[in-house]
Amino acid sequence: MVKEMTGNHIPLGLIGISHNTASVEIRDRVALNEEEQKKAIKIISEKFGVEGCMIVSTCNRTEVYISCEDPKNEIPKIRIWLDEFKETTYFNNDQLIYEMYGTDAVKHYFQVISGMDSLIVGETQISGQVKEGYELAHNLELTDSLLNKLFNFAMQVKKRVRNETYLCDGTVSISFAGVELARKIFNSLKDKEILVIGAGKTAELAAYHFMENDMKKIHVVNRTLKKAQDLAGSYNGQAYGLDELPVILKKVDVVISATSSEEYVVTAELMHNIAKERHHQPIFLIDLALPRDMDPEIQEIDGVFLYNLDDLNEIVEMNLKKREIELPKSHKIVDEFVMEFQKWNANNSMASIAGRLKKQLDTLRMNEIDRLKNHFPEDGLNEINLLTESIINKVVRQHIKSLKKNASDPERFQQHVDLIYNLYELEKD
Amino acid sequence: MKLFSQILSYTLPFLYLAVIYFYYLIFLGKDKRLISKTTPMLIILLILHAIEIISRHVAIKAIPLSTTHDAFSFLAFSILFVYMILELSLKNKGSGLFILSFAFIFELFSSFNVSWTLETNPLLQDPSFAIHASISIMGYTALGLSALYALMYILQNRNIKKRNLGKLFNQLPAISYLEKMSMRSVMIGIILLGIGILDGHFQASDVMGSFWLNDIKVIVIDAVWIIYVIGYFISRLMKWRGIYMAYFSIFGFLFLIIGGSLVIYLSESFHVFY
């Protein structure tokens, strides 16, 4: 296979559906689970003229990357096959699908792994999912040197974007915003106890995020004790009735409230007394209820930090804006790596051309020596061999030197490659 | 050597400023790459400052701790040193701007007070003077850091209370951590300054024949130290809230510094007793 003979310099193609083009229902429908991915990679590799194939499939995107001589020729066929495979028509709907080739596909892959193209810009989960997609194909031995190198470069892009920009910094989920704030109050949550007031879905989710961050103990207070016991039981915690609230408030560090009560569950007066008894040791209150469970006046009490749903939403919005600001810096890093990848690809092509050219010229040389060997004295044949070999090496080197000069200009590079192939009648495969 | 030391003395404040500017950029979140470059800068600054102290020691052929210049220079150096250890161990660079600015003030003050006239007080000839001076300065450093941590505590507490969750909030550590560091520094400061003061009294007793010198400087420093001790124990006993402790730490140190500075300027030398 002669990769350098393709039209777009880097012989890479991609077909995808993502949150940018399709609704969640469609994305769900086209998503490929692990088994489907394995099957698809195997079939695409066998059935179509591709050298390497890998898939990125998450709830927000399904993308198939192929490496082959002419991806523009193969992608339409793969689109038809994918629709047959998933029993849909989406892969052939131009409104939903995007195709990219060469450097555009490389750039897109780099942007995907670093979270720049994610629904929530800067999310970090995607890099793990991209890695899984690559490893799955790699373990099946269905990635070629181009895809291997692409992944290798992509990992470096991800690392630099995370180290050199604030794109992935700051939480963008309300629950995590609460956890992050708690860390700014208590530093470590390991020896801290949490009280959850209410046992509904919201309370449960918030409790889950805090307990995931190694909090020492959970206490659950609820009007219906049974529900409190169920939630507390999931984390080996303790359950209480609502009447025990003042006692528990004295010993906990974080309080999450998410009840459907029409009145304040935690009043300013109650909290004043509690703060006094706690010697104003810090306590972090999160009011996730609508209408509110906690009297806003509580905020004025020394040592008490009260945040409600709107406050946490504001933090998330602020962090998202900060991430948007970091996008240009991240694009710059991606562009740098795309150029590096182009160089690598050009060098890789050069090595392949050099090998073919040398082989072709060697064949010509050996043919000529064979034809004329009777005209030379026997003891001079060795010198002639050495001399002609040296001339060939110099010719090859001269071509490579000239190719290197054009490596940064894909069009001129390609013209030069074509010239060499035509001039020396090199075999394309 | 004298010229070299003098040039370095005048250059150091600028170097401190350069490093502070670096931390300012980190504080603004301009370029995340800068974060990984602070440690080498701190080490270089620390080495240069150490060279300045050593070169001065060689030039004056005495322990460079007796003059105002030396005391403030050593104070800045020890703040820088303690901060570097904190930064390396806690991996938090958010307080760098504050702590290094604090060290810079002392370094600047030191540079404006370069003096090559050695004091002839017999107290300074005593070999244990170096112990007294260095331990006392380390004590001041700890109390100074405590005040800084307390200031950061107040700022961060206010940030979280008022929902000012901007750059300052992001860069400053957690309030519990700041409170703990402030308290620990006060404790270390009290112990070190206590040892330094006691050592000074013993020296006075040996050289001048009196344990209690009836001198305003000694009275001021001893009084501040006693206030610190009493304040600290009361705060522990009464379980003072963080904000009160923070104000105690800040005002205690301000009193110490203002009192000490006044004493230095009102008298011929810190080590001339009446």
XYZ file of C-alpha atoms in Angstrom:
703
model
C 0.000 0.000 0.000
C 1.395 3.420 -0.980
C 0.013 5.863 1.522
C 1.895 8.867 0.157
C 0.062 8.594 -3.168
C -3.323 9.577 -1.749
C -4.794 12.967 -2.526
C -4.921 14.468 0.981
C -1.400 13.749 2.166
C -2.462 12.007 5.408
C -4.421 8.880 4.421
C -6.980 9.137 7.192
C -10.755 9.364 7.029
C -13.493 9.727 9.608
C -17.247 9.399 9.648
C -19.214 10.469 12.700
C -22.411 11.514 14.428
C -22.211 13.656 17.550
C -24.062 16.032 19.840
C -23.206 18.755 17.321
C -25.329 17.120 14.617
C -27.840 14.740 16.200
C -30.319 14.458 19.042
C -29.736 12.186 22.007
C -32.277 9.650 20.639
C -30.349 9.310 17.379
C -27.014 9.180 19.200
C -28.352 6.394 21.400
C -29.552 4.519 18.343
C -26.199 4.602 16.525
C -23.963 4.040 19.562
C -21.894 0.854 19.443
C -21.292 -1.227 22.535
C -17.997 -3.070 23.039
C -19.076 -6.217 21.203
C -20.532 -4.222 18.321
C -17.351 -2.197 18.091
C -15.221 -5.347 17.857
C -17.480 -6.778 15.196
C -17.594 -3.523 13.221
C -13.819 -3.045 13.287
C -13.255 -6.614 12.085
C -15.792 -6.352 9.264
C -14.642 -2.906 8.113
C -11.048 -4.133 8.054
C -11.887 -7.275 6.115
C -14.604 -6.041 3.799
C -13.247 -2.614 2.822
C -9.825 -1.636 1.628
C -8.649 -0.251 4.982
C -5.374 -0.844 6.751
C -6.499 0.313 10.175
C -9.796 1.087 11.864
C -10.840 2.340 15.289
C -14.082 3.575 16.788
C -14.962 6.168 19.409
C -18.453 5.499 20.723
C -19.934 7.336 23.708
C -23.348 8.692 24.573
C -22.425 11.908 22.785
C -20.669 10.624 19.679
C -20.004 7.651 17.425
C -17.023 8.074 15.138
C -15.241 5.598 12.874
C -11.649 6.365 11.900
C -10.078 4.546 8.980
C -6.598 4.541 7.569
C -6.301 3.491 3.929
C -5.016 4.505 0.522
C -8.139 6.333 -0.517
C -10.468 7.018 2.413
C -12.731 9.195 0.255
C -13.533 6.142 -1.774
C -14.139 3.846 1.208
C -16.133 6.096 3.548
C -19.355 6.108 1.432
C -19.297 2.302 1.347
C -18.738 2.142 5.091
C -21.671 4.512 5.627
C -23.978 2.154 3.755
C -22.652 -0.813 5.677
C -23.012 0.940 9.057
C -26.684 1.603 8.370
C -27.165 -2.059 7.532
C -25.243 -3.067 10.662
C -27.226 -0.822 13.013
C -30.461 -1.142 11.027
C -30.826 2.613 10.697
C -30.750 5.213 7.953
C -28.859 7.836 9.955
C -25.379 7.118 8.588
C -26.564 8.090 5.133
C -28.295 11.246 6.248
C -25.976 14.131 5.352
C -27.645 16.374 7.910
C -26.565 14.093 10.746
C -23.242 12.815 9.506
C -19.870 14.502 9.136
C -16.944 13.232 7.132
C -13.392 14.465 7.501
C -10.170 13.583 5.773
C -6.444 14.042 6.221
C -5.375 16.857 8.542
C -9.013 17.743 9.305
C -9.581 14.239 10.679
C -6.325 14.412 12.669
C -7.303 17.779 14.130
C -10.756 16.518 15.021
C -9.350 13.450 16.829
C -7.041 15.694 18.865
C -9.925 17.997 19.736
C -12.109 15.076 20.774
C -9.540 13.506 23.121
C -8.781 16.814 24.826
C -12.456 17.544 25.494
C -12.624 20.563 23.177
C -15.441 19.068 21.108
C -17.371 17.692 24.078
C -20.907 18.681 24.981
C -19.490 20.096 28.214
C -16.275 21.692 27.019
C -13.221 20.394 28.861
C -14.821 17.252 30.310
C -12.161 14.678 31.017
C -14.104 11.426 30.710
C -13.829 11.473 26.925
C -10.070 10.848 26.904
C -10.628 7.519 28.675
C -13.339 6.585 26.188
C -11.115 7.454 23.210
C -8.339 5.381 24.769
C -10.679 2.425 25.235
C -11.712 2.667 21.565
C -8.111 2.651 20.432
C -7.078 -0.203 22.737
C -9.976 -2.320 21.586
C -8.866 -2.012 17.953
C -5.197 -2.340 18.864
C -5.793 -5.570 20.793
C -7.478 -6.972 17.701
C -4.311 -5.981 15.792
C -6.414 -3.848 13.510
C -4.620 -0.534 13.943
C -1.776 0.307 11.579
C 1.247 2.526 12.171
C -0.724 5.642 11.202
C -3.491 5.057 13.763
C -0.947 4.016 16.395
C 0.961 7.225 15.871
C -2.237 9.258 15.763
C -3.270 7.913 19.167
C 0.206 8.474 20.531
C 0.124 12.115 19.417
C -3.427 12.516 20.723
C -2.371 11.452 24.214
C 0.357 14.104 24.154
C -2.159 16.734 23.018
C -4.468 15.798 25.896
C -1.618 16.017 28.395
C -0.473 19.427 27.179
C -3.980 20.862 27.064
C -4.539 19.773 30.668
C -1.145 20.958 31.874
C -0.948 24.227 30.018
C -4.517 25.481 29.927
C -7.402 25.716 32.381
C -9.770 24.027 29.894
C -10.473 21.066 32.183
C -10.348 22.988 35.479
C -13.266 23.922 37.686
C -16.292 21.754 38.188
C -19.233 21.930 35.774
C -21.775 19.808 37.621
C -23.923 21.115 40.456
C -23.192 18.176 42.748
C -19.466 18.476 42.202
C -19.653 22.225 42.692
C -20.897 21.419 46.205
C -18.046 18.978 46.777
C -15.482 21.493 45.489
C -16.826 24.204 47.774
C -16.715 21.823 50.727
C -13.039 21.233 49.918
C -12.407 24.982 49.998
C -13.831 25.034 53.493
C -12.508 21.794 54.987
C -9.537 21.000 52.725
C -9.991 17.244 53.105
C -13.375 15.572 53.501
C -11.976 12.332 54.885
C -12.700 12.972 58.539
C -15.920 14.904 57.913
C -19.496 13.822 58.466
C -22.465 14.663 56.271
C -26.127 15.080 57.106
C -28.733 14.628 54.397
C -32.174 16.044 55.115
C -34.736 14.312 52.910
C -34.438 10.991 51.151
C -35.701 11.730 47.644
C -33.794 11.438 44.350
C -32.045 14.833 44.651
C -30.846 14.107 48.176
C -29.720 10.642 47.133
C -27.689 11.931 44.168
C -26.030 14.674 46.203
C -25.233 12.199 48.987
C -23.696 9.859 46.420
C -21.279 12.536 45.140
C -20.159 13.453 48.638
C -19.761 9.845 49.781
C -17.757 9.128 46.606
C -15.301 11.673 47.955
C -14.506 9.592 51.019
C -16.569 11.364 53.646
C -16.342 9.632 56.984
C -19.998 9.092 57.797
C -23.485 9.857 56.551
C -26.528 10.718 58.667
C -29.962 10.875 57.078
C -32.892 12.739 58.578
C -36.322 12.317 57.045
C -39.963 12.655 57.983
C -40.472 8.991 57.048
C -37.857 7.024 58.962
C -38.012 4.007 56.641
C -36.833 6.065 53.643
C -34.035 7.575 55.731
C -32.945 4.077 56.760
C -32.866 2.932 53.133
C -30.616 5.793 52.049
C -28.368 5.656 55.119
C -28.103 1.879 54.768
C -26.491 2.183 51.338
C -23.477 3.883 52.970
C -23.509 2.236 56.413
C -24.860 5.464 57.829
C -27.442 6.293 60.478
C -31.073 7.324 60.046
C -33.160 9.606 62.250
C -36.583 11.190 62.401
C -36.948 14.934 61.748
C -37.254 15.682 65.485
C -33.622 14.701 66.008
C -32.346 17.284 63.542
C -30.997 19.783 66.162
C -28.912 17.060 67.830
C -27.366 15.836 64.571
C -26.639 19.362 63.315
C -24.239 19.841 66.217
C -21.874 17.113 65.091
C -21.840 17.212 61.295
C -19.729 19.308 58.909
C -21.790 19.289 55.707
C -25.580 19.452 55.466
C -27.558 18.841 52.288
C -31.237 19.551 52.371
C -33.673 18.514 49.634
C -37.132 18.084 51.085
C -40.495 19.138 49.678
C -41.359 21.056 52.824
C -43.237 24.350 52.377
C -41.564 25.839 55.462
C -37.951 26.253 56.507
C -36.599 22.993 57.896
C -33.533 24.782 59.283
C -34.435 28.155 60.757
C -32.054 31.012 61.534
C -32.835 30.698 65.229
C -32.020 26.994 65.296
C -28.777 27.589 63.426
C -27.779 30.454 65.753
C -28.014 28.094 68.701
C -26.218 25.301 66.888
C -23.355 27.602 65.788
C -22.935 28.796 69.356
C -22.749 25.262 70.681
C -20.277 24.335 67.970
C -18.067 27.320 68.959
C -18.617 28.541 65.399
C -16.669 25.675 63.888
C -17.294 25.746 60.106
C -20.433 24.060 58.818
C -21.378 23.967 55.135
C -25.086 23.966 54.285
C -26.370 23.176 50.797
C -30.018 23.906 50.162
C -31.127 22.015 47.064
C -34.841 22.340 47.793
C -37.447 24.432 46.000
C -39.000 26.153 47.917
C -36.004 26.589 50.183
C -35.438 24.444 53.246
C -33.036 26.839 54.934
C -33.637 30.391 56.064
C -31.346 32.697 53.979
C -30.578 34.677 57.159
C -28.457 31.729 58.266
C -25.799 33.021 55.874
C -25.042 35.867 58.287
C -24.009 33.534 61.119
C -20.270 33.284 61.678
C -18.821 29.905 60.715
C -21.911 28.931 58.690
C -21.663 28.803 54.896
C -24.989 28.515 53.118
C -25.349 27.851 49.394
C -28.525 27.180 47.452
C -29.273 25.762 44.009
C -28.922 29.159 42.280
C -25.511 29.745 43.858
C -24.256 26.359 42.700
C -25.675 26.962 39.219
C -23.797 30.244 39.083
C -20.537 28.466 39.921
C -21.126 25.982 37.116
C -21.917 28.788 34.637
C -18.825 30.687 35.697
C -16.601 27.634 35.251
C -18.071 26.934 31.825
C -17.298 30.507 30.754
C -13.743 30.118 32.036
C -13.346 26.983 29.958
C -14.618 28.762 26.847
C -11.964 31.413 27.381
C -9.309 28.675 27.373
C -10.386 27.280 23.995
C -8.088 29.448 21.806
C -5.032 28.320 23.813
C -6.105 24.703 23.383
C -6.607 25.197 19.630
C -3.072 26.513 19.399
C -1.721 23.350 21.034
C -3.817 21.176 18.718
C -2.535 23.069 15.660
C 1.051 22.567 16.825
C 0.512 18.827 17.080
C -1.293 18.628 13.731
C 1.814 20.150 12.140
C 4.041 17.711 14.009
C 1.869 14.857 12.834
C 2.107 16.100 9.245
C 5.882 16.115 9.567
C 5.892 12.613 10.996
C 3.660 11.417 8.186
C 5.883 13.063 5.602
C 8.974 11.450 7.122
C 7.218 8.127 7.253
C 6.347 8.516 3.578
C 9.915 9.478 2.772
C 11.258 6.313 4.366
C 8.838 4.278 2.297
C 9.747 6.148 -0.924
C 13.460 5.786 -0.200
C 13.037 2.023 0.216
C 11.069 1.631 -3.000
C 13.366 3.871 -4.985
C 16.457 2.064 -3.785
C 14.904 -1.286 -4.579
C 13.957 -0.153 -8.109
C 17.352 1.359 -8.832
C 19.063 -1.729 -7.421
C 17.095 -3.937 -9.795
C 18.151 -1.739 -12.730
C 21.756 -1.803 -11.543
C 21.873 -5.593 -11.133
C 20.273 -6.080 -14.550
C 22.899 -3.859 -16.177
C 25.764 -5.532 -14.326
C 24.442 -8.964 -15.311
C 24.167 -7.840 -18.918
C 27.664 -6.379 -19.077
C 29.623 -8.546 -16.648
C 31.392 -10.474 -19.413
C 32.915 -7.210 -20.678
C 34.652 -6.469 -17.386
C 37.702 -8.146 -15.919
C 36.659 -10.485 -13.052
C 38.723 -8.735 -10.402
C 37.143 -5.353 -11.334
C 33.542 -6.498 -10.832
C 33.643 -5.912 -7.133
C 34.722 -2.301 -7.573
C 32.003 -1.723 -10.178
C 29.458 -3.104 -7.707
C 30.655 -0.777 -4.983
C 30.765 2.199 -7.328
C 27.268 1.737 -8.757
C 25.808 1.104 -5.315
C 27.347 4.301 -4.058
C 25.892 6.254 -7.023
C 22.423 4.827 -6.303
C 22.638 5.751 -2.625
C 23.564 9.302 -3.574
C 20.648 9.586 -5.998
C 18.226 8.305 -3.347
C 19.647 10.652 -0.725
C 19.355 13.603 -3.084
C 15.668 12.870 -3.659
C 14.971 12.524 0.058
C 16.801 15.758 0.760
C 14.668 17.502 -1.799
C 11.472 15.906 -0.417
C 12.338 17.061 3.088
C 12.501 20.638 1.848
C 8.880 20.342 0.750
C 7.672 18.413 3.799
C 5.899 21.418 5.299
C 3.960 22.094 2.082
C 1.604 19.124 1.500
C 0.786 20.109 -2.087
C 4.353 20.479 -3.272
C 5.335 17.367 -1.358
C 2.659 15.394 -3.150
C 3.734 16.740 -6.557
C 7.274 15.685 -5.827
C 6.182 12.215 -4.701
C 4.111 11.796 -7.857
C 7.090 12.860 -9.957
C 9.359 10.245 -8.340
C 6.786 7.497 -8.798
C 6.236 8.384 -12.456
C 9.875 8.990 -13.288
C 11.166 5.733 -11.848
C 8.015 3.775 -12.496
C 7.779 2.718 -8.885
C 5.125 0.217 -7.968
C 2.196 1.685 -6.070
C 1.505 -1.466 -4.123
C 33.907 41.202 48.595
C 32.350 44.289 50.176
C 31.413 45.692 46.764
C 30.048 42.326 45.654
C 27.956 42.012 48.795
C 26.715 45.588 48.418
C 25.691 45.071 44.774
C 23.866 41.887 45.740
C 22.104 43.681 48.606
C 20.729 46.298 46.213
C 19.868 43.710 43.563
C 17.963 41.340 45.833
C 14.779 43.450 46.156
C 14.527 43.531 42.355
C 14.946 39.768 42.196
C 12.256 39.384 44.842
C 10.022 41.622 42.751
C 10.662 39.519 39.641
C 9.653 36.345 41.470
C 6.594 38.085 42.941
C 5.564 39.187 39.441
C 5.814 35.550 38.385
C 3.477 34.544 41.219
C 1.187 37.418 40.293
C 0.836 35.957 36.788
C 0.026 32.566 38.305
C -2.478 34.251 40.580
C -4.192 35.814 37.556
C -4.268 32.416 35.866
C -2.592 33.824 32.746
C -0.485 30.835 31.842
C -0.758 27.444 33.494
C 2.747 26.510 32.340
C 4.240 28.986 34.837
C 3.025 26.851 37.757
C 5.701 24.235 37.161
C 8.470 26.855 37.069
C 8.172 28.394 40.519
C 10.385 25.930 42.399
C 13.572 26.569 40.363
C 12.978 30.328 40.691
C 12.576 30.075 44.454
C 15.721 27.954 44.743
C 17.750 30.450 42.675
C 16.492 33.371 44.766
C 17.230 31.496 47.975
C 20.769 30.667 46.813
C 21.444 34.278 45.795
C 20.174 35.527 49.123
C 22.349 32.970 50.938
C 25.358 34.176 48.912
C 24.578 37.742 49.977
C 24.506 36.744 53.645
C 27.712 34.689 53.344
C 29.555 37.392 51.372
C 28.600 39.909 54.038
C 29.851 37.532 56.699
C 33.188 37.295 54.850
C 33.350 41.065 54.326
C 32.615 42.124 57.911
C 34.398 39.140 59.461
C 31.568 38.690 61.952
C 28.204 36.998 62.264
C 25.908 39.037 59.974
C 23.017 39.306 62.424
C 23.739 42.322 64.544
C 22.620 45.277 62.413
C 19.153 46.275 61.248
C 20.144 45.384 57.689
C 21.215 41.915 58.755
C 18.191 41.246 60.925
C 15.693 42.190 58.208
C 17.663 40.440 55.514
C 17.752 37.247 57.569
C 14.036 37.618 58.281
C 13.258 37.860 54.554
C 15.547 34.918 53.885
C 13.919 32.758 56.494
C 10.388 33.644 55.247
C 11.490 32.672 51.749
C 12.996 29.438 53.037
C 9.922 28.456 55.069
C 7.637 29.317 52.166
C 9.653 27.155 49.791
C 9.322 24.172 52.119
C 5.577 24.802 52.440
C 5.134 25.071 48.698
C 7.094 21.919 48.016
C 5.327 19.879 50.657
C 1.781 21.169 50.178
C 1.865 21.717 46.404
C -0.102 24.918 46.832
C 1.217 28.044 45.153
C -1.761 30.264 45.825
C -0.281 31.883 48.918
C 3.062 32.636 47.208
C 2.058 36.122 46.104
C 1.174 37.123 49.673
C 4.040 35.489 51.523
C 6.738 36.581 49.091
C 5.412 40.143 49.065
C 5.753 40.054 52.819
C 9.367 38.834 52.531
C 9.997 41.547 49.919
C 9.013 44.309 52.368
C 11.661 43.122 54.817
C 14.244 42.726 52.076
C 13.545 46.229 50.813
C 13.790 47.572 54.324
C 17.068 45.730 54.729
C 18.519 47.153 51.488
C 17.849 50.696 52.648
C 19.763 50.059 55.839
C 23.101 48.667 54.651
C 25.662 49.482 57.279
C 29.294 48.421 57.500
C 29.890 49.773 60.983
C 30.117 46.883 63.357
C 28.642 47.186 66.797
C 31.102 46.867 69.599
C 28.682 45.823 72.287
C 30.242 43.010 74.359
C 26.980 41.095 74.092
C 27.601 40.650 70.375
C 31.019 39.090 70.983
C 29.435 36.240 72.907
C 29.348 33.092 70.751
C 25.804 32.321 71.861
C 24.681 35.600 70.258
C 24.264 33.796 66.912
C 21.874 31.323 68.578
C 19.911 34.111 70.251
C 19.653 36.155 67.047
C 18.852 33.340 64.639
C 16.255 31.691 66.905
C 14.602 35.044 67.580
C 14.429 35.833 63.857
C 12.984 32.396 63.153
C 10.409 33.137 65.857
C 9.514 36.442 64.151
C 9.258 34.569 60.862
C 6.807 32.063 62.299
C 4.703 34.813 63.864
C 4.809 36.761 60.587
C 3.678 33.742 58.614
C 0.929 33.155 61.125
C -0.324 36.699 60.545
C -0.229 36.140 56.795
C -2.120 32.878 57.017
C -4.616 34.641 59.246
C -5.032 37.397 56.652
C -5.587 34.796 53.934
C -8.076 33.056 56.229
C -10.080 36.275 56.593
C -10.032 36.860 52.823
C -11.041 33.306 51.967
C -13.710 33.219 54.665
C -15.126 36.421 53.197
C -14.918 35.026 49.650
C -16.975 31.972 50.550
C -19.425 33.912 52.679
C -20.018 36.621 50.047
C -19.819 34.180 47.122
C -16.885 36.012 45.578
C -15.668 32.896 43.838
C -13.179 34.525 41.489
C -9.413 34.359 41.103
C -8.620 35.055 44.741
C -10.970 32.286 45.855
C -9.451 29.827 43.394
C -5.877 30.580 44.377
C -6.232 30.624 48.141
C -6.211 27.336 50.077
C -9.115 26.018 52.164
C -10.052 28.039 55.244
C -9.534 25.060 57.585
C -6.026 24.663 56.255
C -5.280 28.385 56.637
C -6.610 28.375 60.183
C -4.518 25.347 61.088
C -1.365 26.825 59.544
C -1.901 30.134 61.307
C -2.345 28.404 64.678
C 0.668 26.165 64.192
C 2.834 29.080 63.144
C 1.791 31.066 66.220
C 2.698 28.125 68.439
C 6.088 27.643 66.759
C 6.689 31.412 66.860
C 5.914 31.621 70.569
C 8.264 28.731 71.346
C 11.145 29.998 69.188
C 10.834 33.626 70.248
C 10.560 32.438 73.854
C 13.818 30.509 73.545
C 15.464 33.472 71.787
C 14.332 35.925 74.482
C 15.397 33.618 77.295
C 18.786 33.110 75.672
C 19.134 36.889 75.366
C 18.395 37.317 79.073
C 20.989 34.691 79.997
C 23.566 36.423 77.807
C 22.785 39.740 79.435
C 23.196 38.099 82.808
C 26.575 36.623 81.838
C 28.027 39.665 80.105
C 26.326 42.577 81.830
C 25.570 40.993 85.171
C 21.799 41.493 85.072
C 19.135 39.058 83.912
C 16.448 41.754 83.609
C 17.720 44.773 81.767
C 15.629 47.786 82.564
C 15.392 48.791 78.922
C 12.355 49.789 76.832
C 13.286 47.397 73.989
C 13.517 44.409 76.257
C 10.309 45.379 78.027
C 8.406 45.814 74.744
C 9.546 42.497 73.266
C 8.998 40.589 76.526
C 5.530 42.154 76.901
C 4.494 41.270 73.354
C 5.714 37.724 73.855
C 3.745 37.406 77.110
C 0.619 38.763 75.372
C 1.078 36.178 72.659
C 1.400 33.361 75.217
C -1.632 34.487 77.212
C -3.680 35.053 74.064
C -2.773 31.670 72.705
C -3.728 29.787 75.857
C -6.952 31.725 76.317
C -7.910 31.017 72.720
C -7.372 27.289 73.217
C -9.180 27.287 76.520
C -12.138 29.329 75.330
C -12.223 27.643 71.911
C -12.129 30.978 70.098
C -13.680 30.974 66.667
C -11.349 31.095 63.666
C -12.033 34.716 62.822
C -11.064 35.926 66.319
C -7.873 33.887 66.201
C -7.071 35.419 62.827
C -7.439 38.968 64.153
C -5.402 38.076 67.242
C -2.595 36.772 65.058
C -2.605 39.798 62.732
C -2.751 42.443 65.439
C -0.219 40.594 67.584
C 2.290 40.629 64.789
C 1.568 44.238 63.815
C 2.138 45.250 67.414
C 5.397 43.303 67.468
C 6.669 44.804 64.210
C 5.551 48.382 64.862
C 6.834 48.225 68.427
C 10.134 46.683 67.329
C 10.618 49.189 64.485
C 9.898 52.160 66.741
C 12.355 50.868 69.295
C 15.047 50.439 66.650
C 14.572 53.956 65.303
C 14.277 55.629 68.666
C 17.488 54.114 69.965
C 21.019 54.054 68.597
C 21.040 50.312 68.174
C 18.965 47.375 69.142
C 21.871 46.122 71.175
C 22.729 49.219 73.146
C 21.058 49.095 76.495
C 20.476 51.878 78.951
